[in-house]
């Protein structure tokens, strides 16, 4: 892992665009995050092309299925040598244990707790009681006890998770610089706030990737950390 905690989310429909943006910001980021949109569009080939940039790759696939299927999926991506892979913590202990057992030796497996696009009202609509932090803490504890390296949560919960799991590898997405629009994120904080609260990795997309000058945008965020 590099010391720069910024991972640039590259969810572009065109591979050439994703690589070009990453090239521009490369000096001011610590890695790249490739999500479901990217993986479905470009597959293994796209990931291998991005690997040529020489940056750690975070495969944000949010795997969630029966344990055997998730283990098979983890084995299928060994060749891509991801630094980080996500699974849904809601998949349960057996699924998370098998995911970690099947992961590459140098791959951190982290459990997604509650998507940053969801709030308490969304939780209630799906039958989950309590506040977002309650659910995040429940699933963070389960992920820890299942042997995962860490979890994914919003900046609002990362401080509480860090206090409970001091050596957990904590990934915070949905970050927005102070002057940026929230977009579809309902529980966003600034990169500096998340880092100060204990985040290991800061996932930032639009504020850098869609900026007129991605390098300047990434440099400006890096300077706040």
Tab-separated table of C-alpha atoms in Angstrom:
chain	number	residue	atom	x	y	z
A	1	UNK	CA	0.000	0.000	0.000
A	2	UNK	CA	1.197	3.519	-0.683
A	3	UNK	CA	1.178	6.223	1.963
A	4	UNK	CA	-1.229	8.463	0.021
A	5	UNK	CA	-4.725	7.393	1.174
A	6	UNK	CA	-6.569	8.806	-1.874
A	7	UNK	CA	-8.003	6.179	-4.215
A	8	UNK	CA	-9.486	7.626	-7.383
A	9	UNK	CA	-12.768	6.039	-8.486
A	10	UNK	CA	-12.625	5.411	-12.238
A	11	UNK	CA	-16.172	4.551	-13.243
A	12	UNK	CA	-16.137	5.554	-16.888
A	13	UNK	CA	-17.869	3.799	-19.789
A	14	UNK	CA	-14.759	4.256	-21.957
A	15	UNK	CA	-11.529	2.572	-20.887
A	16	UNK	CA	-9.405	5.167	-22.665
A	17	UNK	CA	-11.041	7.954	-20.659
A	18	UNK	CA	-10.479	6.153	-17.360
A	19	UNK	CA	-6.801	5.619	-18.082
A	20	UNK	CA	-6.312	9.186	-19.298
A	21	UNK	CA	-7.867	10.635	-16.132
A	22	UNK	CA	-5.785	8.363	-13.917
A	23	UNK	CA	-2.620	9.339	-15.783
A	24	UNK	CA	-3.326	13.019	-15.129
A	25	UNK	CA	-3.947	12.540	-11.412
A	26	UNK	CA	-1.373	9.772	-10.874
A	27	UNK	CA	1.165	11.864	-8.952
A	28	UNK	CA	-1.397	12.890	-6.344
A	29	UNK	CA	-3.286	9.639	-5.646
A	30	UNK	CA	-2.367	6.429	-3.875
A	31	UNK	CA	-4.398	4.013	-5.987
A	32	UNK	CA	-7.444	3.569	-8.188
A	33	UNK	CA	-10.863	2.126	-7.425
A	34	UNK	CA	-12.558	0.124	-10.146
A	35	UNK	CA	-16.205	-0.529	-9.421
A	36	UNK	CA	-18.981	-2.660	-10.805
A	37	UNK	CA	-19.680	-0.352	-13.741
A	38	UNK	CA	-16.049	-0.473	-14.856
A	39	UNK	CA	-15.709	-4.226	-14.331
A	40	UNK	CA	-18.900	-5.044	-16.228
A	41	UNK	CA	-17.838	-2.809	-19.106
A	42	UNK	CA	-14.169	-3.773	-19.369
A	43	UNK	CA	-13.638	-7.013	-17.434
A	44	UNK	CA	-10.228	-8.508	-16.751
A	45	UNK	CA	-8.739	-6.770	-19.777
A	46	UNK	CA	-9.652	-3.337	-18.445
A	47	UNK	CA	-8.207	-4.056	-15.011
A	48	UNK	CA	-4.958	-5.312	-16.531
A	49	UNK	CA	-4.715	-2.178	-18.669
A	50	UNK	CA	-5.146	0.022	-15.596
A	51	UNK	CA	-2.490	-2.071	-13.818
A	52	UNK	CA	0.030	-0.681	-16.291
A	53	UNK	CA	-0.218	2.660	-14.452
A	54	UNK	CA	1.693	1.052	-11.593
A	55	UNK	CA	-0.878	1.978	-8.931
A	56	UNK	CA	-2.579	-0.341	-6.416
A	57	UNK	CA	-6.019	-1.425	-7.576
A	58	UNK	CA	-9.114	-1.553	-5.391
A	59	UNK	CA	-11.713	-3.832	-6.991
A	60	UNK	CA	-14.983	-2.639	-5.519
A	61	UNK	CA	-17.140	-5.548	-6.652
A	62	UNK	CA	-19.267	-5.840	-3.478
A	63	UNK	CA	-19.537	-9.605	-3.806
A	64	UNK	CA	-22.658	-11.018	-2.143
A	65	UNK	CA	-23.749	-14.597	-2.754
A	66	UNK	CA	-23.529	-18.017	-1.135
A	67	UNK	CA	-20.081	-18.714	0.384
A	68	UNK	CA	-18.914	-21.137	-2.298
A	69	UNK	CA	-19.799	-18.741	-5.120
A	70	UNK	CA	-18.051	-15.797	-3.491
A	71	UNK	CA	-14.951	-17.913	-2.835
A	72	UNK	CA	-14.933	-18.941	-6.495
A	73	UNK	CA	-15.223	-15.321	-7.595
A	74	UNK	CA	-12.304	-14.350	-5.345
A	75	UNK	CA	-10.174	-17.097	-6.867
A	76	UNK	CA	-11.144	-15.972	-10.362
A	77	UNK	CA	-9.664	-12.502	-9.774
A	78	UNK	CA	-6.315	-13.680	-8.340
A	79	UNK	CA	-4.689	-13.025	-11.710
A	80	UNK	CA	-5.662	-9.341	-11.435
A	81	UNK	CA	-3.654	-8.953	-8.200
A	82	UNK	CA	-6.028	-6.488	-6.533
A	83	UNK	CA	-4.811	-4.710	-3.409
A	84	UNK	CA	-8.352	-4.473	-2.001
A	85	UNK	CA	-11.616	-6.289	-2.782
A	86	UNK	CA	-15.055	-5.662	-1.271
A	87	UNK	CA	-17.719	-8.117	-0.221
A	88	UNK	CA	-21.068	-7.281	1.416
A	89	UNK	CA	-20.821	-7.844	5.170
A	90	UNK	CA	-24.557	-8.626	5.106
A	91	UNK	CA	-23.633	-11.855	3.316
A	92	UNK	CA	-22.845	-13.336	6.708
A	93	UNK	CA	-19.955	-14.877	8.588
A	94	UNK	CA	-19.456	-18.012	6.479
A	95	UNK	CA	-19.397	-15.991	3.276
A	96	UNK	CA	-16.851	-13.538	4.664
A	97	UNK	CA	-14.656	-16.304	6.080
A	98	UNK	CA	-14.608	-18.093	2.727
A	99	UNK	CA	-13.940	-14.843	0.842
A	100	UNK	CA	-10.914	-14.088	2.994
A	101	UNK	CA	-9.632	-17.669	2.749
A	102	UNK	CA	-9.875	-17.544	-1.050
A	103	UNK	CA	-8.271	-14.116	-1.459
A	104	UNK	CA	-4.735	-13.559	-2.694
A	105	UNK	CA	-1.989	-13.345	-0.089
A	106	UNK	CA	-1.526	-9.585	-0.528
A	107	UNK	CA	-5.191	-8.707	-0.980
A	108	UNK	CA	-7.173	-6.967	1.731
A	109	UNK	CA	-10.799	-8.084	1.896
A	110	UNK	CA	-13.158	-5.478	3.339
A	111	UNK	CA	-16.845	-5.732	4.125
A	112	UNK	CA	-19.337	-3.165	2.873
A	113	UNK	CA	-21.583	-2.201	5.782
A	114	UNK	CA	-24.175	0.332	4.607
A	115	UNK	CA	-24.016	2.033	1.233
A	116	UNK	CA	-23.351	5.775	1.508
A	117	UNK	CA	-26.402	6.441	-0.691
A	118	UNK	CA	-28.674	5.087	2.065
A	119	UNK	CA	-30.041	6.765	5.183
A	120	UNK	CA	-32.341	5.764	8.033
A	121	UNK	CA	-35.451	6.006	5.896
A	122	UNK	CA	-33.983	3.662	3.294
A	123	UNK	CA	-33.030	1.208	6.034
A	124	UNK	CA	-36.565	1.215	7.449
A	125	UNK	CA	-37.986	0.556	3.996
A	126	UNK	CA	-35.926	-2.630	3.775
A	127	UNK	CA	-36.888	-3.824	7.251
A	128	UNK	CA	-33.744	-2.763	9.129
A	129	UNK	CA	-34.415	-0.986	12.400
A	130	UNK	CA	-32.239	1.553	14.166
A	131	UNK	CA	-29.972	4.293	12.910
A	132	UNK	CA	-27.329	3.894	10.171
A	133	UNK	CA	-24.528	3.811	12.742
A	134	UNK	CA	-26.227	0.924	14.574
A	135	UNK	CA	-26.210	-1.187	11.424
A	136	UNK	CA	-22.664	-0.194	10.519
A	137	UNK	CA	-21.381	-1.156	13.967
A	138	UNK	CA	-23.215	-4.505	13.902
A	139	UNK	CA	-21.736	-5.419	10.550
A	140	UNK	CA	-18.262	-4.055	11.380
A	141	UNK	CA	-18.111	-6.295	14.427
A	142	UNK	CA	-19.272	-9.269	12.362
A	143	UNK	CA	-16.663	-8.529	9.673
A	144	UNK	CA	-13.921	-8.299	12.300
A	145	UNK	CA	-14.989	-11.569	13.914
A	146	UNK	CA	-15.120	-13.212	10.454
A	147	UNK	CA	-11.456	-12.441	9.822
A	148	UNK	CA	-11.794	-9.658	7.280
A	149	UNK	CA	-9.149	-6.930	7.111
A	150	UNK	CA	-11.618	-4.089	7.531
A	151	UNK	CA	-14.844	-2.539	6.365
A	152	UNK	CA	-16.347	0.166	4.179
A	153	UNK	CA	-18.457	2.818	5.873
A	154	UNK	CA	-19.295	6.487	5.563
A	155	UNK	CA	-17.275	9.214	7.224
A	156	UNK	CA	-20.021	9.623	9.800
A	157	UNK	CA	-19.380	6.158	11.236
A	158	UNK	CA	-15.648	5.698	10.717
A	159	UNK	CA	-14.691	7.258	14.047
A	160	UNK	CA	-16.872	4.864	16.017
A	161	UNK	CA	-15.640	1.873	14.020
A	162	UNK	CA	-12.020	2.959	14.492
A	163	UNK	CA	-12.545	3.150	18.257
A	164	UNK	CA	-13.971	-0.388	18.258
A	165	UNK	CA	-11.482	-1.890	15.748
A	166	UNK	CA	-8.193	-0.062	16.188
A	167	UNK	CA	-6.251	-2.054	13.591
A	168	UNK	CA	-9.111	-2.337	11.101
A	169	UNK	CA	-8.509	-1.247	7.513
A	170	UNK	CA	-11.241	1.338	7.079
A	171	UNK	CA	-12.360	2.479	3.632
A	172	UNK	CA	-14.497	5.611	3.340
A	173	UNK	CA	-16.269	6.398	0.025
A	174	UNK	CA	-18.751	9.140	-0.808
A	175	UNK	CA	-16.307	11.889	0.120
A	176	UNK	CA	-16.783	15.436	-1.064
A	177	UNK	CA	-14.479	18.439	-0.632
A	178	UNK	CA	-16.090	21.254	1.368
A	179	UNK	CA	-17.175	23.177	-1.742
A	180	UNK	CA	-18.468	20.190	-3.736
A	181	UNK	CA	-22.034	19.034	-4.398
A	182	UNK	CA	-23.256	15.945	-2.501
A	183	UNK	CA	-24.752	14.352	-5.622
A	184	UNK	CA	-26.341	11.013	-4.647
A	185	UNK	CA	-24.423	10.756	-1.383
A	186	UNK	CA	-26.565	11.209	1.718
A	187	UNK	CA	-23.872	10.701	4.386
A	188	UNK	CA	-20.806	12.432	2.937
A	189	UNK	CA	-17.992	14.206	4.799
A	190	UNK	CA	-14.787	15.875	3.626
A	191	UNK	CA	-11.623	13.842	2.990
A	192	UNK	CA	-9.823	15.522	5.903
A	193	UNK	CA	-12.681	14.788	8.309
A	194	UNK	CA	-12.651	11.118	7.318
A	195	UNK	CA	-8.877	10.838	7.602
A	196	UNK	CA	-8.845	12.486	11.025
A	197	UNK	CA	-11.534	10.056	12.208
A	198	UNK	CA	-9.415	7.022	11.320
A	199	UNK	CA	-9.965	6.240	7.622
A	200	UNK	CA	-7.225	4.161	5.984
A	201	UNK	CA	-8.396	4.780	2.412
A	202	UNK	CA	-10.329	7.743	1.017
A	203	UNK	CA	-12.319	6.916	-2.125
A	204	UNK	CA	-12.917	10.004	-4.243
A	205	UNK	CA	-14.572	10.014	-7.633
A	206	UNK	CA	-16.354	12.919	-9.252
A	207	UNK	CA	-14.514	15.777	-7.483
A	208	UNK	CA	-11.315	14.574	-9.194
A	209	UNK	CA	-12.423	12.433	-12.126
A	210	UNK	CA	-14.925	14.966	-13.498
A	211	UNK	CA	-12.834	18.039	-12.712
A	212	UNK	CA	-11.607	20.238	-15.548
A	213	UNK	CA	-8.067	19.609	-14.277
A	214	UNK	CA	-7.944	16.222	-12.449
A	215	UNK	CA	-4.331	16.726	-11.402
A	216	UNK	CA	-5.056	20.093	-9.793
A	217	UNK	CA	-8.172	18.717	-8.083
A	218	UNK	CA	-6.296	15.727	-6.674
A	219	UNK	CA	-3.400	17.940	-5.574
A	220	UNK	CA	-5.792	20.310	-3.798
A	221	UNK	CA	-7.410	17.450	-1.871
A	222	UNK	CA	-4.027	15.889	-1.063
A	223	UNK	CA	-2.910	19.225	0.378
A	224	UNK	CA	-5.745	19.181	2.921
A	225	UNK	CA	-4.671	15.849	4.423
